[in-house]
Amino acid sequence: MNPETQPHRAGFVSIIGKPNVGKSTLMNALVGERLSIVTSKAQTTRHRILGILNGADFQLIYSDTPGIIQPKYELHNAMMAFVYSSLEDADVILFVTDIYEKHDEEPVIERLRKTEDTPIIVLVNKIDQADQADVEAKLAFWQEELPNATHILPISALNAFGTEHVLELVLEKLPLHPPYYPKDELTDKPERFFAAEMVREKIFKLYKKEVPYSCEVTIEEFKEDDDIIRIRGVIYVERNSQKGIIIGAKGEALKKVGTWAREEMEKFFQKKVFLELFVKVNENWRTDAKALSRFGYQ
């Protein structure tokens, strides 16, 4: 068949669920690239990140979204706005849960029950950590909770088990449509965004308790030459005491963040990276509408 006359499918696939159920790991597995940062801590993803998978006759636009939470301050409200906007324009919804997760009556579940026109695929993740009886019980639970779901599937995003079947099902449900993005694009986010996310990921992995949640990262300079990328980033914290923790004794902690992030960037950008990091205080930025707007949340 002539590729120019071959039917083409394209659409938006929203990946939603509670924190730490494996949404980012799933999107990275589905797209085949490491676009979303992944840590063992909850609420790592703060933005809506698009991952674009292209084929000769399809374009799948996955949305990785923040974990669904009850908002406590303005940052949480902005994060939940990303979730609900992704549901508004979704052609397919992937609702990700995991084998251990317990559910109460939640607004998003009620909203999914009332969704009639958009196919919902429930993905029960982390089945590699459970026995068959637990998996079957969880699948039965979701069949009762979301009877309007078109499929309920067991998967292991970490081991890429079941993800090929997810792709097949999603492709079946995509509408006929020309591509929304150029076929060589992988995401809607600029390179600066991913550089900032790599720094933020290392902060989540290196520091404990509240400190990572109080940090935001901006890239003030991103200059690319033929053989090197020069990046200057700023880590914002809410209090002076946090600034001291991020920097560490004799600057050793900040140096470790920079080294780990630079190594990650060099793999991602396939080029040598020179990275400078600074730490500044922006008091209570998570509750400050102006700061949130400057950081790209509004």
Tab-separated table of C-alpha atoms in Angstrom, residues 57-272:
chain	number	residue	atom	x	y	z
A	57	ASP	CA	0.881	4.627	10.049
A	58	PHE	CA	0.467	5.979	13.602
A	59	GLN	CA	1.493	8.620	16.118
A	60	LEU	CA	0.907	7.911	19.806
A	61	ILE	CA	1.198	10.875	22.162
A	62	TYR	CA	1.546	9.646	25.724
A	63	SER	CA	1.010	12.035	28.644
A	64	ASP	CA	2.853	11.194	31.852
A	65	THR	CA	1.100	13.106	34.630
A	66	PRO	CA	1.700	13.842	38.319
A	67	GLY	CA	0.361	11.318	40.800
A	68	ILE	CA	-3.200	11.970	41.931
A	69	ILE	CA	-3.238	13.489	45.426
A	70	GLN	CA	-5.410	15.652	47.639
A	71	PRO	CA	-3.869	19.129	47.148
A	72	LYS	CA	-2.364	20.782	50.233
A	73	TYR	CA	-0.986	23.952	48.628
A	74	GLU	CA	-0.759	25.813	45.324
A	75	LEU	CA	1.900	23.573	43.743
A	76	HIS	CA	-0.376	20.551	44.274
A	77	ASN	CA	-3.290	22.420	42.690
A	78	ALA	CA	-1.159	23.134	39.627
A	79	MET	CA	-0.051	19.496	39.444
A	80	MET	CA	-3.655	18.263	39.604
A	81	ALA	CA	-4.610	20.746	36.883
A	82	PHE	CA	-2.115	18.925	34.620
A	83	VAL	CA	-3.859	15.617	35.410
A	84	TYR	CA	-7.358	16.846	34.640
A	85	SER	CA	-6.299	18.691	31.471
A	86	SER	CA	-4.777	15.430	30.208
A	87	LEU	CA	-8.123	13.694	30.765
A	88	GLU	CA	-9.962	16.392	28.819
A	89	ASP	CA	-8.105	15.777	25.556
A	90	ALA	CA	-7.414	12.027	25.947
A	91	ASP	CA	-8.375	9.622	23.171
A	92	VAL	CA	-7.415	6.705	25.449
A	93	ILE	CA	-6.923	6.658	29.233
A	94	LEU	CA	-4.379	4.349	30.858
A	95	PHE	CA	-5.261	4.147	34.540
A	96	VAL	CA	-2.231	2.730	36.344
A	97	THR	CA	-2.525	1.128	39.748
A	98	ASP	CA	-0.335	-1.479	41.407
A	99	ILE	CA	-0.690	-4.743	43.187
A	100	TYR	CA	-0.423	-3.196	46.687
A	101	GLU	CA	-2.459	-0.049	46.265
A	102	LYS	CA	-5.517	0.468	48.430
A	103	HIS	CA	-8.323	2.687	47.145
A	104	ASP	CA	-10.948	4.721	48.921
A	105	GLU	CA	-13.710	6.566	47.142
A	106	GLU	CA	-11.800	9.191	45.175
A	107	PRO	CA	-12.948	11.911	42.773
A	108	VAL	CA	-10.858	10.542	39.917
A	109	ILE	CA	-12.345	7.040	40.245
A	110	GLU	CA	-15.836	8.512	40.213
A	111	ARG	CA	-14.905	10.551	37.172
A	112	LEU	CA	-13.598	7.452	35.387
A	113	ARG	CA	-16.836	5.585	36.177
A	114	LYS	CA	-18.750	8.343	34.439
A	115	THR	CA	-16.472	8.376	31.382
A	116	GLU	CA	-18.409	6.963	28.469
A	117	ASP	CA	-16.781	8.107	25.234
A	118	THR	CA	-13.097	7.564	26.053
A	119	PRO	CA	-11.718	4.005	26.282
A	120	ILE	CA	-10.189	3.213	29.691
A	121	ILE	CA	-7.527	0.546	30.094
A	122	VAL	CA	-6.695	-0.373	33.694
A	123	LEU	CA	-3.098	-1.510	34.189
A	124	VAL	CA	-2.276	-3.372	37.391
A	125	ASN	CA	1.474	-2.808	37.716
A	126	LYS	CA	4.265	-4.516	39.719
A	127	ILE	CA	2.824	-8.015	39.315
A	128	ASP	CA	6.388	-9.346	39.451
A	129	GLN	CA	6.195	-8.629	43.202
A	130	ALA	CA	3.069	-10.726	43.852
A	131	ASP	CA	1.792	-14.271	43.510
A	132	GLN	CA	-0.864	-15.340	41.018
A	133	ALA	CA	-3.711	-15.399	43.555
A	134	ASP	CA	-3.062	-11.764	44.550
A	135	VAL	CA	-2.920	-10.704	40.913
A	136	GLU	CA	-6.215	-12.411	40.090
A	137	ALA	CA	-7.876	-10.876	43.162
A	138	LYS	CA	-6.702	-7.411	42.137
A	139	LEU	CA	-7.935	-7.846	38.575
A	140	ALA	CA	-11.342	-8.940	39.894
A	141	PHE	CA	-11.424	-5.915	42.221
A	142	TRP	CA	-10.958	-3.503	39.318
A	143	GLN	CA	-13.484	-5.288	37.138
A	144	GLU	CA	-16.022	-4.485	39.856
A	145	GLU	CA	-14.759	-0.951	40.553
A	146	LEU	CA	-14.550	0.156	36.920
A	147	PRO	CA	-17.007	-1.970	34.925
A	148	ASN	CA	-16.794	0.498	32.023
A	149	ALA	CA	-13.065	-0.195	31.510
A	150	THR	CA	-12.466	-1.825	28.134
A	151	HIS	CA	-9.540	-3.918	29.450
A	152	ILE	CA	-7.906	-4.705	32.788
A	153	LEU	CA	-4.372	-5.983	32.346
A	154	PRO	CA	-1.570	-7.200	34.624
A	155	ILE	CA	1.808	-5.665	33.764
A	156	SER	CA	5.323	-5.074	35.052
A	157	ALA	CA	6.490	-1.753	33.644
A	158	LEU	CA	9.952	-2.214	35.152
A	159	ASN	CA	10.426	-5.514	33.314
A	160	ALA	CA	8.450	-4.426	30.225
A	161	PHE	CA	6.085	-7.348	30.788
A	162	GLY	CA	2.729	-6.816	29.092
A	163	THR	CA	3.676	-3.436	27.618
A	164	GLU	CA	3.618	-4.686	24.014
A	165	HIS	CA	0.007	-5.794	24.494
A	166	VAL	CA	-0.799	-2.339	25.899
A	167	LEU	CA	0.595	-0.780	22.732
A	168	GLU	CA	-1.513	-3.095	20.542
A	169	LEU	CA	-4.707	-2.250	22.431
A	170	VAL	CA	-4.038	1.488	22.356
A	171	LEU	CA	-3.373	1.443	18.614
A	172	GLU	CA	-6.708	-0.307	18.030
A	173	LYS	CA	-8.510	2.490	19.844
A	174	LEU	CA	-6.794	5.495	18.275
A	175	PRO	CA	-8.898	7.546	15.841
A	176	LEU	CA	-7.959	7.997	12.201
A	177	HIS	CA	-6.092	11.285	12.164
A	178	PRO	CA	-2.965	12.804	10.603
A	179	PRO	CA	0.032	13.269	12.938
A	180	TYR	CA	-0.209	16.108	15.431
A	181	TYR	CA	3.573	16.573	15.634
A	182	PRO	CA	6.418	16.210	13.115
A	183	LYS	CA	7.337	12.547	12.838
A	184	ASP	CA	10.887	13.090	14.104
A	185	GLU	CA	9.775	14.633	17.405
A	186	LEU	CA	10.037	12.643	20.621
A	187	THR	CA	8.467	15.066	23.101
A	188	ASP	CA	6.946	18.518	23.417
A	189	LYS	CA	9.455	19.651	26.052
A	190	PRO	CA	12.643	21.628	25.267
A	191	GLU	CA	16.124	20.378	26.138
A	192	ARG	CA	16.331	22.808	29.074
A	193	PHE	CA	13.357	21.063	30.695
A	194	PHE	CA	15.074	17.665	30.637
A	195	ALA	CA	18.333	19.118	31.950
A	196	ALA	CA	16.417	20.574	34.919
A	197	GLU	CA	14.565	17.294	35.498
A	198	MET	CA	17.820	15.327	35.588
A	199	VAL	CA	19.149	17.609	38.321
A	200	ARG	CA	15.876	17.301	40.235
A	201	GLU	CA	15.958	13.514	39.955
A	202	LYS	CA	19.406	13.381	41.547
A	203	ILE	CA	18.182	15.607	44.382
A	204	PHE	CA	15.359	13.131	45.050
A	205	LYS	CA	17.848	10.275	45.120
A	206	LEU	CA	20.467	11.982	47.312
A	207	TYR	CA	18.468	13.823	49.949
A	208	LYS	CA	15.891	12.649	52.474
A	209	LYS	CA	12.613	13.742	54.019
A	210	GLU	CA	11.127	17.050	52.892
A	211	VAL	CA	14.187	18.553	51.182
A	212	PRO	CA	13.588	17.186	47.625
A	213	TYR	CA	9.949	18.320	47.712
A	214	SER	CA	11.041	21.851	48.598
A	215	CYS	CA	13.386	22.089	45.599
A	216	GLU	CA	12.772	23.423	42.111
A	217	VAL	CA	15.382	23.596	39.350
A	218	THR	CA	15.675	26.128	36.544
A	219	ILE	CA	18.189	26.240	33.704
A	220	GLU	CA	19.470	29.778	33.337
A	221	GLU	CA	21.874	29.046	30.486
A	222	PHE	CA	21.992	26.290	27.857
A	223	LYS	CA	24.659	26.901	25.197
A	224	GLU	CA	25.386	24.153	22.707
A	225	ASP	CA	28.608	24.090	20.667
A	226	ASP	CA	29.800	21.411	18.266
A	227	ASP	CA	31.522	19.343	20.943
A	228	ILE	CA	30.077	20.510	24.281
A	229	ILE	CA	26.934	21.844	25.985
A	230	ARG	CA	27.434	24.458	28.704
A	231	ILE	CA	24.635	24.492	31.264
A	232	ARG	CA	24.084	26.729	34.260
A	233	GLY	CA	21.332	25.646	36.609
A	234	VAL	CA	19.822	27.065	39.793
A	235	ILE	CA	18.328	24.932	42.557
A	236	TYR	CA	15.690	26.874	44.467
A	237	VAL	CA	14.806	25.957	48.039
A	238	GLU	CA	12.322	27.447	50.508
A	239	ARG	CA	14.598	28.087	53.509
A	240	ASN	CA	18.216	28.917	54.275
A	241	SER	CA	18.576	25.717	56.299
A	242	GLN	CA	17.671	23.728	53.167
A	243	LYS	CA	20.265	25.633	51.174
A	244	GLY	CA	22.919	24.447	53.603
A	245	ILE	CA	21.720	20.850	53.308
A	246	ILE	CA	21.766	20.940	49.487
A	247	ILE	CA	25.285	22.391	49.405
A	248	GLY	CA	26.628	20.140	52.167
A	249	ALA	CA	29.919	20.303	54.023
A	250	LYS	CA	32.539	21.998	51.846
A	251	GLY	CA	30.091	21.804	48.925
A	252	GLU	CA	30.442	18.039	48.649
A	253	ALA	CA	26.713	17.257	48.418
A	254	LEU	CA	26.116	19.789	45.638
A	255	LYS	CA	29.184	18.521	43.830
A	256	LYS	CA	27.759	14.975	43.907
A	257	VAL	CA	24.416	16.177	42.507
A	258	GLY	CA	26.271	17.963	39.703
A	259	THR	CA	28.439	14.955	38.861
A	260	TRP	CA	25.501	12.539	38.727
A	261	ALA	CA	23.356	14.948	36.725
A	262	ARG	CA	26.151	15.709	34.257
A	263	GLU	CA	26.738	11.999	33.620
A	264	GLU	CA	23.010	11.542	32.970
A	265	MET	CA	22.935	14.557	30.644
A	266	GLU	CA	25.870	13.294	28.608
A	267	LYS	CA	24.035	10.017	27.997
A	268	PHE	CA	20.809	11.835	27.108
A	269	PHE	CA	22.284	14.547	24.855
A	270	GLN	CA	25.076	12.333	23.464
A	271	LYS	CA	27.576	15.113	23.966
A	272	LYS	CA	30.060	16.343	26.577
